[in-house]
mmCIF file of C-alpha atoms in Angstrom:
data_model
loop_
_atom_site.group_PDB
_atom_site.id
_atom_site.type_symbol
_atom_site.label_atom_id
_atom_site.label_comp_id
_atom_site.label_asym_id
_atom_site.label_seq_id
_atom_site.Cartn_x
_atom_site.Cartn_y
_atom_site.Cartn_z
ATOM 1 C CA UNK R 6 0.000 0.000 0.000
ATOM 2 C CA UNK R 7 1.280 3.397 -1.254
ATOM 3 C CA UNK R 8 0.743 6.126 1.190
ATOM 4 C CA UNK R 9 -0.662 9.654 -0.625
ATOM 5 C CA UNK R 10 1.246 11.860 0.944
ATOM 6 C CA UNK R 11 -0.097 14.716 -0.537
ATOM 7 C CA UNK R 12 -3.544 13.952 0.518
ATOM 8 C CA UNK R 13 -4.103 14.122 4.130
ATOM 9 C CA UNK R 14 -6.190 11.329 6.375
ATOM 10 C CA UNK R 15 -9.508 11.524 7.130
ATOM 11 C CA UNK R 16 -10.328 13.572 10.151
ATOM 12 C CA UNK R 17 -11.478 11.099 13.491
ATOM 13 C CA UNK R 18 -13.019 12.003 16.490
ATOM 14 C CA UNK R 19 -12.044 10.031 19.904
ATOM 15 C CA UNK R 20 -14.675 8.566 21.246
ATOM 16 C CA UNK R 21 -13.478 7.187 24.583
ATOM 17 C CA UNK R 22 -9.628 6.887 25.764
ATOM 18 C CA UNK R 23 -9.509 4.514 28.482
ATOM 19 C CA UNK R 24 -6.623 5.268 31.073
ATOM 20 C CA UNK R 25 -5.842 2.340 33.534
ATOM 21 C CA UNK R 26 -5.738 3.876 37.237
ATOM 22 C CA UNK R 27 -3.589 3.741 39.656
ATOM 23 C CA UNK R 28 -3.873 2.171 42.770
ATOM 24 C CA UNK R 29 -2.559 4.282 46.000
ATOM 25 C CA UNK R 30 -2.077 3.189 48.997
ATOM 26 C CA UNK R 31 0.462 5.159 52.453
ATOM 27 C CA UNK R 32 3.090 2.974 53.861
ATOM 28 C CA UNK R 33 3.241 2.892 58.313
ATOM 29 C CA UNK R 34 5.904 5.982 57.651
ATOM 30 C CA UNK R 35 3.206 8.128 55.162
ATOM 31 C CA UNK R 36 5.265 7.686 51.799
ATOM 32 C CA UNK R 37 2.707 7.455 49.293
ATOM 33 C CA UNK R 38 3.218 4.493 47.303
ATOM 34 C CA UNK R 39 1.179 3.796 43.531
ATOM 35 C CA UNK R 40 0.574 0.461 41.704
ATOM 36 C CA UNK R 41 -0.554 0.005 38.534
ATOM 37 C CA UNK R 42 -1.353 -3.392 37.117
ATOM 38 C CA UNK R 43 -1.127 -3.044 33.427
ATOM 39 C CA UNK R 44 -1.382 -6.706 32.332
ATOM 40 C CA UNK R 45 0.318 -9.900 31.847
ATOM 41 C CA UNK R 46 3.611 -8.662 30.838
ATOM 42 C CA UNK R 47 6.673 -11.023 32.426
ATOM 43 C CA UNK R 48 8.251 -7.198 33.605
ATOM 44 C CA UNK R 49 7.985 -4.875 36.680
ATOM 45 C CA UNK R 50 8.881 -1.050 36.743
ATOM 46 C CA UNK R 51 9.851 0.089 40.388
ATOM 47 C CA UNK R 52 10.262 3.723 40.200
ATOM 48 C CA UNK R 53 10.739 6.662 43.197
ATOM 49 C CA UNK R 54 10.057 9.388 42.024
ATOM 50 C CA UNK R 55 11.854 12.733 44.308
ATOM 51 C CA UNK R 56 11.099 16.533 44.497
ATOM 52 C CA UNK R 57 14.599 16.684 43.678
ATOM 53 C CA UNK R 58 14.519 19.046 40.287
ATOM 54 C CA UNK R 59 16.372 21.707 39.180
ATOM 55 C CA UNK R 60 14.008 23.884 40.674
ATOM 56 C CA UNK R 61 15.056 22.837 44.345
ATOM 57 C CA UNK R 62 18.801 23.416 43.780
ATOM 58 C CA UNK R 63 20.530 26.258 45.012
ATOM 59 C CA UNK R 64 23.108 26.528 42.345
ATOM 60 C CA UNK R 65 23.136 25.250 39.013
ATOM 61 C CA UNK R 66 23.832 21.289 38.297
ATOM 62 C CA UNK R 67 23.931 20.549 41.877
ATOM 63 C CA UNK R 68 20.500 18.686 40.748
ATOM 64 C CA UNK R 69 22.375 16.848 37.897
ATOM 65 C CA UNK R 70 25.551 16.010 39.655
ATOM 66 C CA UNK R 71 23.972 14.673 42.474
ATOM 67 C CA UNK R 72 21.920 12.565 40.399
ATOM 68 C CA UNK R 73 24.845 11.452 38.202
ATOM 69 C CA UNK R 74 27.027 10.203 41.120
ATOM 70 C CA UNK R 75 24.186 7.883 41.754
ATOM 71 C CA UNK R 76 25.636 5.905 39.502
ATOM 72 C CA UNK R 77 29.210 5.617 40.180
ATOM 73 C CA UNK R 78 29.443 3.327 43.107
ATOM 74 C CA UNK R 79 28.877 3.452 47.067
ATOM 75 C CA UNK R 80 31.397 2.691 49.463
ATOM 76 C CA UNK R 81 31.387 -0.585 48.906
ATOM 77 C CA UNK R 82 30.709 -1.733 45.039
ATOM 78 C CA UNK R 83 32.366 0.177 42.301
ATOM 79 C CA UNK R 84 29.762 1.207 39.439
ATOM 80 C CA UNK R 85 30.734 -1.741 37.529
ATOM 81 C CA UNK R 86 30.066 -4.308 40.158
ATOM 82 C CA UNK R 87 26.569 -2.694 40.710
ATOM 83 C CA UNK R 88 26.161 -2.725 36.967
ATOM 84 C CA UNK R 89 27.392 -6.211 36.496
ATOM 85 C CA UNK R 90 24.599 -7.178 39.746
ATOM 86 C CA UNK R 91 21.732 -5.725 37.867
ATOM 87 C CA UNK R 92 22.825 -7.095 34.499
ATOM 88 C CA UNK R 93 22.817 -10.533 35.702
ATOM 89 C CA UNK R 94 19.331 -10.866 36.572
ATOM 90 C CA UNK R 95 18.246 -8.998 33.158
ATOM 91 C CA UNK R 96 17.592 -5.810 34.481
ATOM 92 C CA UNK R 97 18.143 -2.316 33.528
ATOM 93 C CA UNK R 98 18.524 0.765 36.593
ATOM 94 C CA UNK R 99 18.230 4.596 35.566
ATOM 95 C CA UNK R 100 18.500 7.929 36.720
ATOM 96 C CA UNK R 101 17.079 11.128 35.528
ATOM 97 C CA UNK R 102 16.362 14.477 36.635
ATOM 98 C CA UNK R 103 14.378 17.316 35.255
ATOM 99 C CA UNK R 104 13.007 20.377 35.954
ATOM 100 C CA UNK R 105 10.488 19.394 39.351
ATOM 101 C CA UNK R 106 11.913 16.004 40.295
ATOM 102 C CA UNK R 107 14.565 13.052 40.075
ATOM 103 C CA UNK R 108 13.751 9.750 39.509
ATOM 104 C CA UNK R 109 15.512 6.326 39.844
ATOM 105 C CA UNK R 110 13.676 3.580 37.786
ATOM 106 C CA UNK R 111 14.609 -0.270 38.362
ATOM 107 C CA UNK R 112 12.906 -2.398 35.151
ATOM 108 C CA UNK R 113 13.206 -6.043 36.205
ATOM 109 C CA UNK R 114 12.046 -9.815 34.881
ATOM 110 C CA UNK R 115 9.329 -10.664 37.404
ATOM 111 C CA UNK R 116 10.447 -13.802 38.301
ATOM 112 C CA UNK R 117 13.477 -12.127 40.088
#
């Protein structure tokens, strides 16, 4: 099939958009904590989510180096031993900050 690209598509309206929900429910210590069960997929997303943007820092890229040296090791495992760790069960770790908040996102195989 040959797309017309001069002609454009026909014009659609929406008629529903259904958004799955998210569950909340407050930890003993009043964190706020959200599940959302989006099907049968063999993968969970663990995220925490921090008001930890550039908005909150005092002087510029404090936000983004802080966030950065999450990655380079702790006291005791380099960056490459942690890496190595979360490789071995098939699972990816990120960090990212923007302008309200930093996150940390763990995707992981559910059976580990």
């Amino acid at each position: 099939m040959n797309l017309d690209r001069k002609q454009a598509p026909a014009f659609k309206t929406i008629d529903k958009i259904d958004i799955t929900k998210a569950k909340q429910d407050v930890l003993d210590n009043g964190i706020k904590v959200y599940t959302l069960n989006s099907g049968s997929q063999e993968l969970t997303k663990i995220e925490l989510v921090f008001k930890a943007g550039m908005y909150y820092q005092k002087q510029p890229l404090v936000a983004s180096a802080a966030n950065n040296l999450l990655e380079t090791g702790t006291k005791n495992y380099t960056a490459n031993q942690i890496s190595d760790n979360i490789d071995f069960f098939g699972s990816f770790f990120e960090c990212a900050v923007d302008q309200d908040y930093a996150t940390l996102a763990l995707f992981s195989l559910n059976k580990y």
